[in-house]
Short mmCIF file of N, CA and C in Angstrom, two decimals:
data_model
loop_
_atom_site.label_atom_id
_atom_site.label_comp_id
_atom_site.label_asym_id
_atom_site.label_seq_id
_atom_site.Cartn_x
_atom_site.Cartn_y
_atom_site.Cartn_z
N GLN A 1 117.73 18.10 92.70
CA GLN A 1 117.62 17.85 91.19
C GLN A 1 116.16 18.25 90.75
N VAL A 2 116.17 18.81 89.55
CA VAL A 2 114.73 19.02 89.03
C VAL A 2 114.44 17.99 88.01
N GLN A 3 113.05 17.55 88.19
CA GLN A 3 112.71 16.59 87.18
C GLN A 3 111.30 17.18 86.68
N LEU A 4 111.28 16.96 85.30
CA LEU A 4 110.05 17.52 84.69
C LEU A 4 109.37 16.35 83.88
N VAL A 5 108.12 16.33 83.92
CA VAL A 5 107.26 15.28 83.22
C VAL A 5 106.12 15.97 82.45
N GLU A 6 106.13 15.74 81.16
CA GLU A 6 105.13 16.41 80.22
C GLU A 6 103.88 15.45 80.13
N SER A 7 102.73 15.87 79.89
CA SER A 7 101.64 15.05 79.53
C SER A 7 100.60 15.92 78.78
N GLY A 8 99.66 15.29 78.12
CA GLY A 8 98.61 15.87 77.47
C GLY A 8 98.73 15.79 75.84
N GLY A 9 99.77 15.19 75.42
CA GLY A 9 99.88 14.96 73.94
C GLY A 9 99.06 13.93 73.40
N GLY A 10 98.93 14.03 72.12
CA GLY A 10 98.00 13.09 71.48
C GLY A 10 97.81 13.40 69.95
N LEU A 11 96.72 12.75 69.36
CA LEU A 11 96.42 12.98 68.08
C LEU A 11 95.05 13.60 68.00
N VAL A 12 95.32 14.77 67.13
CA VAL A 12 94.11 15.61 66.89
C VAL A 12 93.91 15.95 65.33
N GLN A 13 92.67 16.30 64.98
CA GLN A 13 92.59 16.79 63.53
C GLN A 13 93.00 18.25 63.67
N ALA A 14 93.36 18.65 62.26
CA ALA A 14 93.65 20.10 62.11
C ALA A 14 92.43 20.92 62.58
N GLY A 15 92.90 22.11 63.17
CA GLY A 15 91.78 22.95 63.71
C GLY A 15 91.47 22.58 65.17
N GLY A 16 91.87 21.52 65.83
CA GLY A 16 91.57 21.02 67.03
C GLY A 16 92.40 21.69 68.23
N SER A 17 92.35 21.27 69.47
CA SER A 17 93.00 21.92 70.42
C SER A 17 93.63 20.82 71.39
N LEU A 18 94.69 21.09 72.01
CA LEU A 18 95.23 20.19 73.07
C LEU A 18 95.88 21.19 74.07
N ARG A 19 95.81 20.75 75.42
CA ARG A 19 96.54 21.35 76.45
C ARG A 19 97.61 20.49 77.00
N LEU A 20 98.94 20.99 76.79
CA LEU A 20 100.08 20.22 77.44
C LEU A 20 100.34 20.71 78.92
N SER A 21 100.66 19.74 79.82
CA SER A 21 101.06 20.06 81.08
C SER A 21 102.58 19.71 81.24
N CYS A 22 103.17 20.33 82.29
CA CYS A 22 104.51 19.91 82.58
C CYS A 22 104.58 20.12 84.09
N ALA A 23 104.77 18.95 84.77
CA ALA A 23 104.90 18.95 86.33
C ALA A 23 106.38 18.86 86.57
N ALA A 24 106.64 19.79 87.61
CA ALA A 24 108.08 20.01 87.99
C ALA A 24 108.20 19.47 89.28
N SER A 25 109.32 18.97 89.79
CA SER A 25 109.53 18.37 91.10
C SER A 25 110.01 19.63 91.95
N GLY A 26 110.01 19.36 93.29
CA GLY A 26 110.55 20.44 94.22
C GLY A 26 109.66 21.51 94.56
N ARG A 27 110.10 22.29 95.51
CA ARG A 27 109.23 23.48 96.08
C ARG A 27 109.78 24.88 95.65
N THR A 28 110.75 24.74 94.75
CA THR A 28 111.28 26.05 94.31
C THR A 28 110.94 26.31 92.76
N PHE A 29 109.77 25.73 92.48
CA PHE A 29 109.39 26.06 91.02
C PHE A 29 109.15 27.57 90.77
N SER A 30 108.83 28.36 91.70
CA SER A 30 108.55 29.74 91.47
C SER A 30 109.88 30.51 91.14
N THR A 31 111.08 29.88 91.23
CA THR A 31 112.25 30.49 90.97
C THR A 31 112.73 30.19 89.60
N TYR A 32 111.92 29.24 88.87
CA TYR A 32 112.34 28.91 87.50
C TYR A 32 111.74 29.71 86.40
N ASP A 33 112.52 29.85 85.43
CA ASP A 33 112.10 30.35 84.05
C ASP A 33 111.67 28.93 83.35
N MET A 34 110.51 29.10 82.66
CA MET A 34 109.96 27.78 82.01
C MET A 34 109.77 28.01 80.65
N ALA A 35 109.87 26.93 79.84
CA ALA A 35 109.65 27.13 78.31
C ALA A 35 109.31 25.78 77.75
N TRP A 36 108.58 25.83 76.55
CA TRP A 36 108.41 24.78 75.68
C TRP A 36 109.19 24.78 74.47
N PHE A 37 109.70 23.62 74.03
CA PHE A 37 110.28 23.60 72.83
C PHE A 37 109.68 22.35 72.02
N ARG A 38 109.92 22.28 70.77
CA ARG A 38 109.45 21.06 70.00
C ARG A 38 110.47 20.72 69.03
N GLN A 39 110.32 19.55 68.46
CA GLN A 39 111.22 18.95 67.54
C GLN A 39 110.40 17.88 66.65
N ALA A 40 110.41 18.24 65.40
CA ALA A 40 109.79 17.43 64.46
C ALA A 40 110.79 16.56 63.64
N PRO A 41 110.39 15.56 63.07
CA PRO A 41 111.35 14.60 62.48
C PRO A 41 112.10 15.28 61.42
N GLY A 42 113.48 15.18 61.40
CA GLY A 42 114.35 15.94 60.47
C GLY A 42 114.47 17.40 60.72
N LYS A 43 114.04 17.78 61.75
CA LYS A 43 114.12 19.27 62.02
C LYS A 43 114.95 19.51 63.29
N GLU A 44 115.45 20.66 63.42
CA GLU A 44 116.16 21.27 64.62
C GLU A 44 115.04 21.46 65.65
N ARG A 45 115.57 21.32 66.92
CA ARG A 45 114.72 21.68 68.02
C ARG A 45 114.46 23.08 68.02
N GLU A 46 113.31 23.52 68.18
CA GLU A 46 112.94 25.04 68.19
C GLU A 46 112.25 25.33 69.42
N PHE A 47 112.52 26.70 69.86
CA PHE A 47 111.70 27.33 70.93
C PHE A 47 110.30 27.65 70.46
N VAL A 48 109.37 27.31 71.39
CA VAL A 48 107.94 27.48 71.11
C VAL A 48 107.34 28.54 71.99
N ALA A 49 107.54 28.56 73.24
CA ALA A 49 106.98 29.52 74.08
C ALA A 49 107.91 29.52 75.37
N GLY A 50 107.94 30.68 76.12
CA GLY A 50 108.56 30.88 77.32
C GLY A 50 107.95 31.84 78.36
N LEU A 51 108.13 31.61 79.64
CA LEU A 51 107.55 32.29 80.62
C LEU A 51 108.52 32.47 81.69
N ARG A 52 108.91 33.78 82.18
CA ARG A 52 109.86 33.96 83.20
C ARG A 52 109.19 33.61 84.63
N LYS A 53 109.97 33.53 85.67
CA LYS A 53 109.48 33.12 87.01
C LYS A 53 108.44 34.11 87.42
N SER A 54 108.44 35.31 86.98
CA SER A 54 107.42 36.32 87.32
C SER A 54 106.05 36.10 86.84
N GLY A 55 105.94 35.26 85.86
CA GLY A 55 104.68 34.97 85.12
C GLY A 55 104.24 36.22 84.35
N GLY A 56 104.99 37.16 84.09
CA GLY A 56 104.60 38.29 83.45
C GLY A 56 104.31 38.21 81.99
N ASN A 57 105.33 38.65 81.19
CA ASN A 57 105.19 38.54 79.67
C ASN A 57 105.56 37.20 79.24
N ALA A 58 104.68 36.57 78.36
CA ALA A 58 105.11 35.51 77.55
C ALA A 58 105.61 35.69 76.31
N TYR A 59 106.47 34.77 75.82
CA TYR A 59 107.23 35.01 74.46
C TYR A 59 106.93 33.80 73.68
N TYR A 60 106.61 33.96 72.43
CA TYR A 60 106.39 32.91 71.29
C TYR A 60 106.91 32.96 70.09
N VAL A 61 107.34 31.82 69.54
CA VAL A 61 107.81 31.76 68.20
C VAL A 61 106.69 32.37 67.21
N ASP A 62 107.00 33.00 66.19
CA ASP A 62 105.95 33.76 65.39
C ASP A 62 104.93 32.81 64.83
N SER A 63 105.28 31.49 64.53
CA SER A 63 104.39 30.57 64.01
C SER A 63 103.19 30.22 64.98
N VAL A 64 103.44 30.42 66.18
CA VAL A 64 102.30 30.05 67.07
C VAL A 64 101.63 31.04 67.62
N LYS A 65 102.07 32.37 67.51
CA LYS A 65 101.43 33.52 68.07
C LYS A 65 99.82 33.63 67.74
N GLY A 66 99.09 34.03 68.70
CA GLY A 66 97.61 33.98 68.55
C GLY A 66 96.95 32.50 68.55
N ARG A 67 97.77 31.56 68.61
CA ARG A 67 97.27 30.15 68.65
C ARG A 67 97.62 29.37 70.01
N PHE A 68 98.66 29.66 70.49
CA PHE A 68 99.32 28.95 71.78
C PHE A 68 99.29 30.03 72.87
N THR A 69 99.08 29.54 74.14
CA THR A 69 99.23 30.19 75.37
C THR A 69 99.91 29.44 76.31
N ILE A 70 101.04 30.01 76.88
CA ILE A 70 101.81 29.36 78.03
C ILE A 70 101.34 30.15 79.24
N SER A 71 101.19 29.29 80.31
CA SER A 71 100.83 29.86 81.61
C SER A 71 101.49 28.89 82.68
N ARG A 72 101.46 29.46 83.91
CA ARG A 72 102.00 28.72 84.99
C ARG A 72 101.14 28.76 86.30
N ASP A 73 101.21 27.74 87.02
CA ASP A 73 100.53 27.61 88.26
C ASP A 73 101.74 27.23 89.35
N ASN A 74 102.22 28.15 90.03
CA ASN A 74 103.27 27.98 90.94
C ASN A 74 102.86 27.06 92.17
N ALA A 75 101.53 27.23 92.47
CA ALA A 75 101.07 26.48 93.63
C ALA A 75 101.11 24.89 93.29
N LYS A 76 100.92 24.63 91.90
CA LYS A 76 100.91 23.09 91.46
C LYS A 76 102.21 22.84 90.87
N ASN A 77 103.17 23.68 90.89
CA ASN A 77 104.52 23.33 90.21
C ASN A 77 104.30 22.85 88.77
N THR A 78 103.38 23.51 88.09
CA THR A 78 103.06 23.01 86.69
C THR A 78 102.90 24.23 85.67
N VAL A 79 103.47 24.04 84.52
CA VAL A 79 103.34 24.95 83.39
C VAL A 79 102.51 24.25 82.30
N TYR A 80 101.75 25.13 81.57
CA TYR A 80 100.92 24.68 80.58
C TYR A 80 101.23 25.29 79.26
N LEU A 81 100.79 24.51 78.26
CA LEU A 81 100.68 25.04 76.87
C LEU A 81 99.44 24.88 76.26
N GLN A 82 98.43 25.79 76.19
CA GLN A 82 97.32 25.55 75.47
C GLN A 82 97.46 25.84 74.07
N MET A 83 97.01 24.85 73.19
CA MET A 83 97.32 24.79 71.77
C MET A 83 96.01 24.78 70.99
N ASN A 84 95.66 25.91 70.39
CA ASN A 84 94.49 26.00 69.54
C ASN A 84 94.78 26.05 68.19
N SER A 85 93.77 25.85 67.35
CA SER A 85 93.78 26.02 65.91
C SER A 85 95.13 25.18 65.37
N LEU A 86 95.20 24.01 65.81
CA LEU A 86 96.36 23.23 65.43
C LEU A 86 96.48 23.03 63.94
N LYS A 87 97.79 22.90 63.46
CA LYS A 87 97.98 22.60 62.00
C LYS A 87 98.87 21.39 62.01
N PRO A 88 98.70 20.75 60.83
CA PRO A 88 99.84 19.70 60.63
C PRO A 88 101.34 19.85 60.85
N GLY A 89 101.62 21.29 60.64
CA GLY A 89 102.95 21.69 60.82
C GLY A 89 103.27 21.73 62.32
N ASP A 90 102.33 21.58 63.20
CA ASP A 90 102.63 21.65 64.59
C ASP A 90 103.01 20.29 65.19
N THR A 91 102.98 19.24 64.31
CA THR A 91 103.26 17.84 64.66
C THR A 91 104.80 17.72 65.16
N ALA A 92 104.95 17.21 66.25
CA ALA A 92 106.42 17.23 66.87
C ALA A 92 106.26 16.70 68.16
N VAL A 93 107.44 16.28 68.76
CA VAL A 93 107.66 15.99 70.12
C VAL A 93 107.79 17.26 70.92
N TYR A 94 106.97 17.57 71.89
CA TYR A 94 107.10 18.78 72.64
C TYR A 94 107.77 18.50 73.93
N TYR A 95 108.69 19.43 74.34
CA TYR A 95 109.54 19.27 75.59
C TYR A 95 109.36 20.41 76.36
N CYS A 96 109.25 20.19 77.67
CA CYS A 96 109.30 21.30 78.77
C CYS A 96 110.67 21.29 79.09
N ALA A 97 111.04 22.66 79.37
CA ALA A 97 112.40 22.96 79.88
C ALA A 97 112.36 23.98 81.02
N ALA A 98 113.38 23.90 81.91
CA ALA A 98 113.41 24.80 83.04
C ALA A 98 114.85 25.30 83.21
N ARG A 99 114.96 26.36 83.86
CA ARG A 99 116.22 26.92 84.47
C ARG A 99 115.95 27.74 85.69
N TRP A 100 117.04 28.03 86.49
CA TRP A 100 117.00 28.96 87.53
C TRP A 100 116.64 30.32 86.74
N ALA A 101 115.98 31.23 87.40
CA ALA A 101 115.64 32.37 86.91
C ALA A 101 116.82 33.14 86.31
N SER A 102 116.82 33.78 85.15
CA SER A 102 118.07 34.37 84.55
C SER A 102 117.60 35.43 83.76
N SER A 103 118.50 36.43 83.47
CA SER A 103 118.28 37.52 82.78
C SER A 103 118.72 37.13 81.25
N ARG A 104 119.23 35.97 81.01
CA ARG A 104 119.44 35.67 79.74
C ARG A 104 118.26 35.35 78.80
N ALA A 105 118.55 35.39 77.53
CA ALA A 105 117.38 35.29 76.51
C ALA A 105 116.42 34.10 76.92
N ILE A 106 115.09 34.43 76.75
CA ILE A 106 114.19 33.49 77.25
C ILE A 106 114.15 32.27 76.27
N THR A 107 114.79 32.56 75.12
CA THR A 107 114.71 31.43 74.08
C THR A 107 115.77 30.26 74.20
N GLY A 108 116.62 30.53 75.09
CA GLY A 108 117.65 29.44 75.16
C GLY A 108 118.22 29.35 76.65
N SER A 109 119.33 28.53 76.83
CA SER A 109 120.05 28.31 78.00
C SER A 109 119.23 27.66 79.16
N TYR A 110 118.52 26.50 78.75
CA TYR A 110 117.72 25.91 79.84
C TYR A 110 118.59 24.70 80.17
N ASP A 111 118.47 24.24 81.49
CA ASP A 111 119.28 23.33 82.04
C ASP A 111 118.42 21.90 82.36
N TYR A 112 117.21 21.88 82.45
CA TYR A 112 116.53 20.87 82.77
C TYR A 112 115.52 20.44 81.67
N TRP A 113 115.33 19.28 81.42
CA TRP A 113 114.40 18.86 80.30
C TRP A 113 113.46 17.71 80.56
N GLY A 114 112.30 17.71 80.26
CA GLY A 114 111.45 16.58 80.27
C GLY A 114 111.70 15.55 79.12
N PRO A 115 111.02 14.32 79.22
CA PRO A 115 111.25 13.38 78.27
C PRO A 115 110.54 13.64 76.85
N GLY A 116 109.51 14.60 76.98
CA GLY A 116 108.88 14.83 75.78
C GLY A 116 107.46 14.12 75.67
N THR A 117 106.61 14.74 74.93
CA THR A 117 105.21 14.34 74.66
C THR A 117 105.00 14.45 73.17
N GLN A 118 104.48 13.43 72.51
CA GLN A 118 103.98 13.46 71.02
C GLN A 118 102.83 14.23 70.80
N VAL A 119 102.95 15.21 69.91
CA VAL A 119 101.63 15.74 69.45
C VAL A 119 101.65 15.65 67.90
N THR A 120 100.50 14.94 67.40
CA THR A 120 100.32 14.79 65.94
C THR A 120 98.93 15.39 65.54
N VAL A 121 99.11 16.08 64.50
CA VAL A 121 97.93 16.83 63.89
C VAL A 121 97.73 16.32 62.63
N SER A 122 96.48 15.81 62.27
CA SER A 122 96.25 15.08 61.07
C SER A 122 95.44 16.11 60.21
N SER A 123 95.36 15.85 59.01
CA SER A 123 94.85 16.87 58.00
C SER A 123 93.47 16.10 57.47
#
């Protein structure tokens, strides 16, 4: 069973930065595709960033390109989301997601989810 736990959320002012971490259980982390999603009040959950098991190309929703960076450390079973130049519109609960490596679209079809961590950006 895969368990995911996010950390690093909090309250920051617009223009500030946060780094989210997602720790995964097990020793098969290197076989997972990983992603970050977010959900704001009254909004649908949306894909934010994803990274396949190879750690090659990262994929981002247009609204965060140039500001967010997803990375992974397989030795630590951890995926990160570095969030810079934060905007109030980034306020949401951020969720870590995982799946066994797949050729399916990086933006969907995830099987395991963390409980989420709150990110609040004030103006």
